[in-house]
PDB file of C-alpha atoms in Angstrom:
ATOM      1  CA  UNK A   1       0.174   5.503 -12.526  1.00 87.00           C
ATOM      2  CA  UNK A   2      -1.393   3.997  -9.401  1.00 94.00           C
ATOM      3  CA  UNK A   3      -3.199   0.680  -9.833  1.00 96.00           C
ATOM      4  CA  UNK A   4      -5.695  -0.963  -7.507  1.00 97.00           C
ATOM      5  CA  UNK A   5      -6.385  -4.715  -7.318  1.00 97.00           C
ATOM      6  CA  UNK A   6      -9.074  -6.761  -5.568  1.00 97.00           C
ATOM      7  CA  UNK A   7     -10.457 -10.315  -5.543  1.00 96.00           C
ATOM      8  CA  UNK A   8     -13.988 -10.730  -6.854  1.00 94.00           C
ATOM      9  CA  UNK A   9     -16.591 -13.484  -6.909  1.00 92.00           C
ATOM     10  CA  UNK A  10     -18.250 -13.701 -10.317  1.00 92.00           C
ATOM     11  CA  UNK A  11     -20.538 -16.444 -11.593  1.00 90.00           C
ATOM     12  CA  UNK A  12     -19.337 -18.904  -8.965  1.00 89.00           C
ATOM     13  CA  UNK A  13     -15.631 -18.307  -9.561  1.00 92.00           C
ATOM     14  CA  UNK A  14     -13.045 -16.114  -7.807  1.00 94.00           C
ATOM     15  CA  UNK A  15     -10.969 -13.703  -9.910  1.00 96.00           C
ATOM     16  CA  UNK A  16      -8.385 -11.062  -9.314  1.00 97.00           C
ATOM     17  CA  UNK A  17      -9.571  -7.754 -10.707  1.00 97.00           C
ATOM     18  CA  UNK A  18      -8.038  -4.434 -11.695  1.00 97.00           C
ATOM     19  CA  UNK A  19      -9.806  -1.093 -11.314  1.00 96.00           C
ATOM     20  CA  UNK A  20     -10.115   0.809 -14.583  1.00 91.00           C
ATOM     21  CA  UNK A  21      -9.769   4.547 -15.063  1.00 85.00           C
ATOM     22  CA  UNK A  22     -13.556   4.782 -15.009  1.00 85.00           C
ATOM     23  CA  UNK A  23     -13.724   3.187 -11.550  1.00 90.00           C
ATOM     24  CA  UNK A  24     -14.982  -0.185 -12.818  1.00 94.00           C
ATOM     25  CA  UNK A  25     -13.440  -3.544 -11.971  1.00 96.00           C
ATOM     26  CA  UNK A  26     -12.101  -5.646 -14.835  1.00 96.00           C
ATOM     27  CA  UNK A  27     -11.685  -9.375 -14.177  1.00 97.00           C
ATOM     28  CA  UNK A  28      -8.210 -10.834 -14.689  1.00 97.00           C
ATOM     29  CA  UNK A  29      -7.189 -14.361 -15.573  1.00 96.00           C
ATOM     30  CA  UNK A  30      -4.140 -15.622 -13.697  1.00 96.00           C
ATOM     31  CA  UNK A  31      -2.905 -15.899 -10.134  1.00 93.00           C
ATOM     32  CA  UNK A  32      -0.286 -13.117  -9.863  1.00 94.00           C
ATOM     33  CA  UNK A  33       1.020 -10.074 -11.754  1.00 95.00           C
ATOM     34  CA  UNK A  34       3.343 -12.247 -13.866  1.00 94.00           C
ATOM     35  CA  UNK A  35       0.431 -14.309 -15.223  1.00 96.00           C
ATOM     36  CA  UNK A  36      -2.416 -11.757 -15.348  1.00 97.00           C
ATOM     37  CA  UNK A  37      -4.276 -11.238 -18.616  1.00 97.00           C
ATOM     38  CA  UNK A  38      -7.213  -8.882 -19.040  1.00 96.00           C
ATOM     39  CA  UNK A  39     -10.578 -10.476 -19.784  1.00 96.00           C
ATOM     40  CA  UNK A  40     -12.518  -7.420 -20.920  1.00 96.00           C
ATOM     41  CA  UNK A  41     -15.264  -8.392 -18.439  1.00 95.00           C
ATOM     42  CA  UNK A  42     -16.520  -5.592 -16.177  1.00 96.00           C
ATOM     43  CA  UNK A  43     -19.154  -7.074 -13.830  1.00 94.00           C
ATOM     44  CA  UNK A  44     -21.896  -4.833 -12.464  1.00 91.00           C
ATOM     45  CA  UNK A  45     -21.976  -4.447  -8.653  1.00 86.00           C
ATOM     46  CA  UNK A  46     -19.152  -6.959  -8.030  1.00 87.00           C
ATOM     47  CA  UNK A  47     -18.678  -8.694  -4.673  1.00 83.00           C
ATOM     48  CA  UNK A  48     -15.243  -7.481  -3.509  1.00 82.00           C
ATOM     49  CA  UNK A  49     -15.388  -8.554   0.134  1.00 80.00           C
ATOM     50  CA  UNK A  50     -12.590 -11.110  -0.250  1.00 91.00           C
ATOM     51  CA  UNK A  51      -9.088 -10.607   1.153  1.00 95.00           C
ATOM     52  CA  UNK A  52      -7.179  -9.344  -1.902  1.00 95.00           C
ATOM     53  CA  UNK A  53      -4.102 -11.584  -1.683  1.00 94.00           C
ATOM     54  CA  UNK A  54      -3.505 -15.294  -1.148  1.00 95.00           C
ATOM     55  CA  UNK A  55      -0.182 -15.607   0.701  1.00 97.00           C
ATOM     56  CA  UNK A  56       1.694 -18.738   1.649  1.00 98.00           C
ATOM     57  CA  UNK A  57       3.041 -16.869   4.684  1.00 98.00           C
ATOM     58  CA  UNK A  58       2.884 -13.545   6.518  1.00 98.00           C
ATOM     59  CA  UNK A  59       6.326 -12.305   7.542  1.00 98.00           C
ATOM     60  CA  UNK A  60       6.642  -9.581  10.159  1.00 96.00           C
ATOM     61  CA  UNK A  61       9.544  -7.482  11.388  1.00 94.00           C
ATOM     62  CA  UNK A  62       9.744  -5.604  14.658  1.00 87.00           C
ATOM     63  CA  UNK A  63      11.579  -2.591  16.088  1.00 87.00           C
ATOM     64  CA  UNK A  64      11.873  -0.972  12.653  1.00 92.00           C
ATOM     65  CA  UNK A  65      10.862   2.662  13.329  1.00 92.00           C
ATOM     66  CA  UNK A  66      13.262   5.256  14.688  1.00 88.00           C
ATOM     67  CA  UNK A  67      10.510   7.099  16.610  1.00 78.00           C
ATOM     68  CA  UNK A  68       9.877   4.162  18.968  1.00 72.00           C
ATOM     69  CA  UNK A  69      10.039   4.738  22.710  1.00 69.00           C
ATOM     70  CA  UNK A  70      12.446   2.039  23.775  1.00 69.00           C
ATOM     71  CA  UNK A  71      12.023   0.460  27.181  1.00 67.00           C
ATOM     72  CA  UNK A  72      14.808   0.798  29.812  1.00 72.00           C
ATOM     73  CA  UNK A  73      17.808  -1.254  28.763  1.00 72.00           C
ATOM     74  CA  UNK A  74      16.580  -1.728  25.195  1.00 71.00           C
ATOM     75  CA  UNK A  75      18.341  -0.660  22.021  1.00 74.00           C
ATOM     76  CA  UNK A  76      17.533  -0.978  18.351  1.00 77.00           C
ATOM     77  CA  UNK A  77      18.717  -4.311  16.949  1.00 78.00           C
ATOM     78  CA  UNK A  78      21.296  -4.371  14.157  1.00 83.00           C
ATOM     79  CA  UNK A  79      18.731  -6.319  12.176  1.00 84.00           C
ATOM     80  CA  UNK A  80      14.943  -6.130  12.772  1.00 81.00           C
ATOM     81  CA  UNK A  81      13.427  -9.064  14.603  1.00 86.00           C
ATOM     82  CA  UNK A  82      11.473 -11.467  12.376  1.00 93.00           C
ATOM     83  CA  UNK A  83       8.417 -13.651  12.969  1.00 95.00           C
ATOM     84  CA  UNK A  84       5.697 -15.388  10.961  1.00 96.00           C
ATOM     85  CA  UNK A  85       1.953 -15.127  11.453  1.00 97.00           C
ATOM     86  CA  UNK A  86      -0.255 -18.055  10.364  1.00 97.00           C
ATOM     87  CA  UNK A  87      -2.744 -17.605   7.541  1.00 98.00           C
ATOM     88  CA  UNK A  88      -5.559 -18.151  10.051  1.00 98.00           C
ATOM     89  CA  UNK A  89      -4.633 -14.765  11.541  1.00 98.00           C
ATOM     90  CA  UNK A  90      -5.834 -12.964   8.391  1.00 98.00           C
ATOM     91  CA  UNK A  91      -9.238 -11.317   8.360  1.00 98.00           C
ATOM     92  CA  UNK A  92     -10.659  -8.606   6.140  1.00 97.00           C
ATOM     93  CA  UNK A  93     -11.841  -5.056   6.533  1.00 97.00           C
ATOM     94  CA  UNK A  94     -14.946  -4.952   8.742  1.00 96.00           C
ATOM     95  CA  UNK A  95     -14.475  -8.375  10.349  1.00 97.00           C
ATOM     96  CA  UNK A  96     -14.173  -8.826  14.119  1.00 98.00           C
ATOM     97  CA  UNK A  97     -10.875  -9.386  15.918  1.00 98.00           C
ATOM     98  CA  UNK A  98     -11.545 -12.158  18.447  1.00 98.00           C
ATOM     99  CA  UNK A  99      -9.709 -11.965  21.766  1.00 97.00           C
ATOM    100  CA  UNK A 100      -8.826 -15.357  23.171  1.00 96.00           C
ATOM    101  CA  UNK A 101      -9.393 -15.644  26.947  1.00 96.00           C
ATOM    102  CA  UNK A 102      -5.660 -16.464  27.046  1.00 96.00           C
ATOM    103  CA  UNK A 103      -4.940 -12.803  26.148  1.00 96.00           C
ATOM    104  CA  UNK A 104      -5.258 -10.143  28.877  1.00 96.00           C
ATOM    105  CA  UNK A 105      -3.206  -7.235  27.498  1.00 96.00           C
ATOM    106  CA  UNK A 106      -3.785  -6.869  23.742  1.00 97.00           C
ATOM    107  CA  UNK A 107      -2.473  -4.050  21.590  1.00 96.00           C
ATOM    108  CA  UNK A 108      -2.935  -3.090  17.953  1.00 97.00           C
ATOM    109  CA  UNK A 109      -0.111  -2.084  15.620  1.00 97.00           C
ATOM    110  CA  UNK A 110      -0.841  -0.285  12.341  1.00 97.00           C
ATOM    111  CA  UNK A 111       1.618  -1.284   9.600  1.00 98.00           C
ATOM    112  CA  UNK A 112       2.369  -0.910   5.918  1.00 98.00           C
ATOM    113  CA  UNK A 113       2.249  -4.359   4.305  1.00 98.00           C
ATOM    114  CA  UNK A 114       4.182  -5.246   1.155  1.00 98.00           C
ATOM    115  CA  UNK A 115       2.601  -7.804  -1.203  1.00 98.00           C
ATOM    116  CA  UNK A 116       5.116  -9.823  -3.207  1.00 98.00           C
ATOM    117  CA  UNK A 117       4.451 -10.282  -6.912  1.00 97.00           C
ATOM    118  CA  UNK A 118       7.109 -12.790  -7.949  1.00 97.00           C
ATOM    119  CA  UNK A 119       9.080 -15.686  -6.519  1.00 98.00           C
ATOM    120  CA  UNK A 120      11.881 -14.022  -4.574  1.00 97.00           C
ATOM    121  CA  UNK A 121      15.024 -15.758  -3.285  1.00 98.00           C
ATOM    122  CA  UNK A 122      18.516 -14.347  -2.679  1.00 98.00           C
ATOM    123  CA  UNK A 123      17.800 -11.002  -4.330  1.00 98.00           C
ATOM    124  CA  UNK A 124      19.857  -7.849  -3.973  1.00 98.00           C
ATOM    125  CA  UNK A 125      18.577  -4.617  -2.460  1.00 98.00           C
ATOM    126  CA  UNK A 126      18.986  -2.995  -5.866  1.00 98.00           C
ATOM    127  CA  UNK A 127      16.643  -5.525  -7.497  1.00 98.00           C
ATOM    128  CA  UNK A 128      14.206  -5.979  -4.618  1.00 98.00           C
ATOM    129  CA  UNK A 129      11.539  -3.537  -5.816  1.00 97.00           C
ATOM    130  CA  UNK A 130      11.124  -5.558  -9.032  1.00 97.00           C
ATOM    131  CA  UNK A 131       9.529  -8.284  -6.914  1.00 98.00           C
ATOM    132  CA  UNK A 132       6.846  -6.098  -5.313  1.00 98.00           C
ATOM    133  CA  UNK A 133       3.230  -6.391  -6.450  1.00 98.00           C
ATOM    134  CA  UNK A 134       1.894  -3.592  -4.269  1.00 98.00           C
ATOM    135  CA  UNK A 135       0.948  -2.490  -0.780  1.00 98.00           C
ATOM    136  CA  UNK A 136      -1.802  -2.935   1.787  1.00 98.00           C
ATOM    137  CA  UNK A 137      -2.687  -1.821   5.294  1.00 98.00           C
ATOM    138  CA  UNK A 138      -2.344  -4.353   8.111  1.00 98.00           C
ATOM    139  CA  UNK A 139      -2.893  -4.523  11.867  1.00 98.00           C
ATOM    140  CA  UNK A 140      -0.272  -6.614  13.657  1.00 97.00           C
ATOM    141  CA  UNK A 141      -2.337  -7.471  16.734  1.00 97.00           C
ATOM    142  CA  UNK A 142      -0.167  -8.555  19.656  1.00 96.00           C
ATOM    143  CA  UNK A 143      -0.765 -10.004  23.120  1.00 95.00           C
ATOM    144  CA  UNK A 144       1.655  -7.836  25.103  1.00 93.00           C
ATOM    145  CA  UNK A 145       1.337  -9.930  28.248  1.00 93.00           C
ATOM    146  CA  UNK A 146       2.236 -13.135  26.429  1.00 91.00           C
ATOM    147  CA  UNK A 147       5.104 -11.422  24.648  1.00 89.00           C
ATOM    148  CA  UNK A 148       6.587 -10.583  28.042  1.00 88.00           C
ATOM    149  CA  UNK A 149       5.793 -14.023  29.475  1.00 89.00           C
ATOM    150  CA  UNK A 150       7.299 -16.010  26.610  1.00 87.00           C
ATOM    151  CA  UNK A 151      10.203 -13.747  25.738  1.00 81.00           C
ATOM    152  CA  UNK A 152       9.581 -14.589  22.067  1.00 80.00           C
ATOM    153  CA  UNK A 153       6.808 -13.579  19.696  1.00 83.00           C
ATOM    154  CA  UNK A 154       5.632 -16.974  18.454  1.00 86.00           C
ATOM    155  CA  UNK A 155       2.420 -17.057  20.524  1.00 92.00           C
ATOM    156  CA  UNK A 156       1.771 -13.372  21.173  1.00 94.00           C
ATOM    157  CA  UNK A 157       1.285 -12.405  17.531  1.00 96.00           C
ATOM    158  CA  UNK A 158      -0.247 -15.543  16.050  1.00 97.00           C
ATOM    159  CA  UNK A 159      -3.781 -15.926  17.387  1.00 97.00           C
ATOM    160  CA  UNK A 160      -6.580 -16.390  14.874  1.00 98.00           C
ATOM    161  CA  UNK A 161      -7.858 -12.999  13.573  1.00 98.00           C
ATOM    162  CA  UNK A 162      -4.655 -11.211  14.715  1.00 98.00           C
ATOM    163  CA  UNK A 163      -3.810  -9.874  11.244  1.00 98.00           C
ATOM    164  CA  UNK A 164      -6.611  -7.752   9.750  1.00 98.00           C
ATOM    165  CA  UNK A 165      -5.769  -6.435   6.273  1.00 98.00           C
ATOM    166  CA  UNK A 166      -7.317  -3.851   3.972  1.00 97.00           C
ATOM    167  CA  UNK A 167      -9.508  -4.506   0.968  1.00 95.00           C
ATOM    168  CA  UNK A 168      -7.214  -3.595  -1.940  1.00 96.00           C
ATOM    169  CA  UNK A 169      -3.657  -4.038  -3.179  1.00 98.00           C
ATOM    170  CA  UNK A 170      -2.321  -0.675  -4.358  1.00 98.00           C
ATOM    171  CA  UNK A 171       0.660  -0.642  -6.714  1.00 98.00           C
ATOM    172  CA  UNK A 172       2.944   1.844  -8.464  1.00 96.00           C
ATOM    173  CA  UNK A 173       2.940   4.316  -5.585  1.00 97.00           C
ATOM    174  CA  UNK A 174       5.737   5.981  -3.623  1.00 97.00           C
ATOM    175  CA  UNK A 175       5.550   4.697  -0.042  1.00 98.00           C
ATOM    176  CA  UNK A 176       8.661   6.457   1.271  1.00 97.00           C
ATOM    177  CA  UNK A 177       6.771   9.141   3.229  1.00 97.00           C
ATOM    178  CA  UNK A 178       3.132   8.240   3.926  1.00 98.00           C
ATOM    179  CA  UNK A 179       1.136   9.268   6.985  1.00 98.00           C
ATOM    180  CA  UNK A 180       0.046   6.262   9.040  1.00 97.00           C
ATOM    181  CA  UNK A 181      -2.468   6.343  11.908  1.00 97.00           C
ATOM    182  CA  UNK A 182      -4.980   4.576  14.131  1.00 97.00           C
ATOM    183  CA  UNK A 183      -8.140   5.828  15.794  1.00 97.00           C
ATOM    184  CA  UNK A 184      -9.668   3.918  18.696  1.00 98.00           C
ATOM    185  CA  UNK A 185     -13.337   4.704  19.233  1.00 98.00           C
ATOM    186  CA  UNK A 186     -12.717   7.902  17.268  1.00 97.00           C
ATOM    187  CA  UNK A 187      -9.693   9.041  19.318  1.00 97.00           C
ATOM    188  CA  UNK A 188      -6.283   9.320  17.647  1.00 96.00           C
ATOM    189  CA  UNK A 189      -3.804   6.676  18.771  1.00 95.00           C
ATOM    190  CA  UNK A 190      -0.704   5.817  16.780  1.00 95.00           C
ATOM    191  CA  UNK A 191       0.392   8.490  14.327  1.00 95.00           C
ATOM    192  CA  UNK A 192       3.594   8.530  12.298  1.00 95.00           C
ATOM    193  CA  UNK A 193       5.136   8.281   8.853  1.00 96.00           C
ATOM    194  CA  UNK A 194       6.712   5.522   6.807  1.00 97.00           C
ATOM    195  CA  UNK A 195       9.722   7.802   6.338  1.00 96.00           C
ATOM    196  CA  UNK A 196      10.805   6.794   9.849  1.00 95.00           C
ATOM    197  CA  UNK A 197      11.519   3.155   8.963  1.00 95.00           C
ATOM    198  CA  UNK A 198      15.016   2.200  10.051  1.00 93.00           C
ATOM    199  CA  UNK A 199      15.423  -0.505   7.409  1.00 95.00           C
ATOM    200  CA  UNK A 200      13.722   0.400   4.156  1.00 97.00           C
ATOM    201  CA  UNK A 201      11.608  -1.991   2.110  1.00 98.00           C
ATOM    202  CA  UNK A 202      14.321  -3.055  -0.409  1.00 98.00           C
ATOM    203  CA  UNK A 203      16.623  -3.933   2.495  1.00 97.00           C
ATOM    204  CA  UNK A 204      13.882  -5.944   4.218  1.00 98.00           C
ATOM    205  CA  UNK A 205      12.975  -7.892   1.086  1.00 98.00           C
ATOM    206  CA  UNK A 206      16.604  -8.702   0.316  1.00 98.00           C
ATOM    207  CA  UNK A 207      17.357  -9.728   3.902  1.00 97.00           C
ATOM    208  CA  UNK A 208      14.301 -11.962   4.238  1.00 97.00           C
ATOM    209  CA  UNK A 209      14.922 -13.545   0.817  1.00 98.00           C
ATOM    210  CA  UNK A 210      18.210 -14.881   2.189  1.00 97.00           C
ATOM    211  CA  UNK A 211      16.320 -16.605   5.025  1.00 97.00           C
ATOM    212  CA  UNK A 212      13.501 -18.154   3.002  1.00 95.00           C
ATOM    213  CA  UNK A 213      11.968 -17.664  -0.409  1.00 98.00           C
ATOM    214  CA  UNK A 214       9.022 -15.330  -0.755  1.00 98.00           C
ATOM    215  CA  UNK A 215       6.173 -16.439  -3.009  1.00 98.00           C
ATOM    216  CA  UNK A 216       3.718 -14.356  -5.067  1.00 97.00           C
ATOM    217  CA  UNK A 217       1.045 -13.030  -2.706  1.00 97.00           C
ATOM    218  CA  UNK A 218       3.170 -13.315   0.433  1.00 98.00           C
ATOM    219  CA  UNK A 219       2.830 -10.438   2.885  1.00 98.00           C
ATOM    220  CA  UNK A 220       5.654  -8.545   4.549  1.00 98.00           C
ATOM    221  CA  UNK A 221       4.693  -6.410   7.575  1.00 98.00           C
ATOM    222  CA  UNK A 222       7.241  -3.608   7.832  1.00 97.00           C
ATOM    223  CA  UNK A 223       6.932  -2.522  11.480  1.00 94.00           C
ATOM    224  CA  UNK A 224       4.828  -0.071  13.452  1.00 94.00           C
ATOM    225  CA  UNK A 225       5.583   3.557  14.379  1.00 92.00           C
ATOM    226  CA  UNK A 226       5.619   5.312  17.741  1.00 84.00           C
ATOM    227  CA  UNK A 227       6.172   2.540  20.188  1.00 71.00           C
ATOM    228  CA  UNK A 228       4.585  -0.846  20.740  1.00 78.00           C
ATOM    229  CA  UNK A 229       1.103  -0.019  19.512  1.00 88.00           C
ATOM    230  CA  UNK A 230      -2.130   0.997  21.185  1.00 93.00           C
ATOM    231  CA  UNK A 231      -3.618  -0.774  24.182  1.00 96.00           C
ATOM    232  CA  UNK A 232      -7.079  -2.036  23.277  1.00 97.00           C
ATOM    233  CA  UNK A 233      -9.904  -4.071  24.779  1.00 97.00           C
ATOM    234  CA  UNK A 234     -13.056  -5.891  23.791  1.00 97.00           C
ATOM    235  CA  UNK A 235     -15.653  -3.541  22.336  1.00 98.00           C
ATOM    236  CA  UNK A 236     -13.156  -1.080  20.844  1.00 98.00           C
ATOM    237  CA  UNK A 237     -13.559   0.041  17.239  1.00 98.00           C
ATOM    238  CA  UNK A 238     -10.236   0.361  15.434  1.00 98.00           C
ATOM    239  CA  UNK A 239     -10.009   2.606  12.372  1.00 98.00           C
ATOM    240  CA  UNK A 240      -6.668   2.529  10.580  1.00 98.00           C
ATOM    241  CA  UNK A 241      -5.391   4.515   7.631  1.00 98.00           C
ATOM    242  CA  UNK A 242      -2.289   4.846   5.502  1.00 98.00           C
ATOM    243  CA  UNK A 243      -2.226   7.800   3.153  1.00 97.00           C
ATOM    244  CA  UNK A 244      -2.787   6.702  -0.489  1.00 97.00           C
ATOM    245  CA  UNK A 245      -2.990   3.004   0.487  1.00 98.00           C
ATOM    246  CA  UNK A 246      -6.409   3.067   2.148  1.00 96.00           C
ATOM    247  CA  UNK A 247      -8.443   2.604   5.308  1.00 97.00           C
ATOM    248  CA  UNK A 248      -9.940  -0.267   7.289  1.00 97.00           C
ATOM    249  CA  UNK A 249     -11.985  -0.778  10.412  1.00 98.00           C
ATOM    250  CA  UNK A 250     -12.358  -3.741  12.757  1.00 98.00           C
ATOM    251  CA  UNK A 251     -14.061  -4.165  16.101  1.00 98.00           C
ATOM    252  CA  UNK A 252     -12.523  -6.159  18.936  1.00 98.00           C
ATOM    253  CA  UNK A 253     -14.768  -8.833  20.378  1.00 98.00           C
ATOM    254  CA  UNK A 254     -14.265 -11.165  23.330  1.00 97.00           C
ATOM    255  CA  UNK A 255     -14.254 -14.861  22.466  1.00 96.00           C
ATOM    256  CA  UNK A 256     -17.397 -16.792  23.264  1.00 94.00           C
ATOM    257  CA  UNK A 257     -15.475 -19.731  24.723  1.00 93.00           C
ATOM    258  CA  UNK A 258     -13.397 -20.318  27.851  1.00 92.00           C
ATOM    259  CA  UNK A 259      -9.800 -21.462  28.161  1.00 88.00           C
ATOM    260  CA  UNK A 260      -8.233 -23.685  30.841  1.00 88.00           C
ATOM    261  CA  UNK A 261      -4.641 -22.513  30.186  1.00 85.00           C
TER     262      UNK A 261
END
């Protein structure tokens, strides 16, 4: 049965919370699914505007959908490319994505995000799903011009606000074939399905766990469908959706500062 989690402010303290069958939020004690205990407290009109997970890192993989339009001379890698976004890149549903004046060619990339529920190191593909807490929607914002300039992804994907995420963690759902899409100012942009992932989630978790340990709350971005994302600019309204997982919207805003670089 599908479960939905959020983070809630209540009487000056922050709690994780679980939605009940009646659509009410019950506060939980604990910091992750392994330590959660139910409190029996169901606050009225709870404040659920917080980002629902507290990762130590955000791990992304690229070139992981078979429906991508590869550029001349490109081929799919034997293993997806990996990168890490800083925690300062995370913003919530409804918050503004701020474009640094260093960025001239931004694009948005709608992605299914996996939230880890347990410490995970050197795990097999067969056991990998045991370590999953649930799933979220994420936007892997990327500066395409800087990606080309640098030849690596360390700067292009790591600006502050470049990882909007949705409001809830959704667990105990089948994510093998979910529709995934973006609308820009109401017009359909990216549109695909999670069934087109080249490397499936258990493979990704196992592979990454042999590079570095994943902690409870860590996010894994699983790649974006149909190419390298949608070209966007300041003023655009992005509306993203993954079937069953949820929706989010963010507006792109130009930074209010200059840059000498």
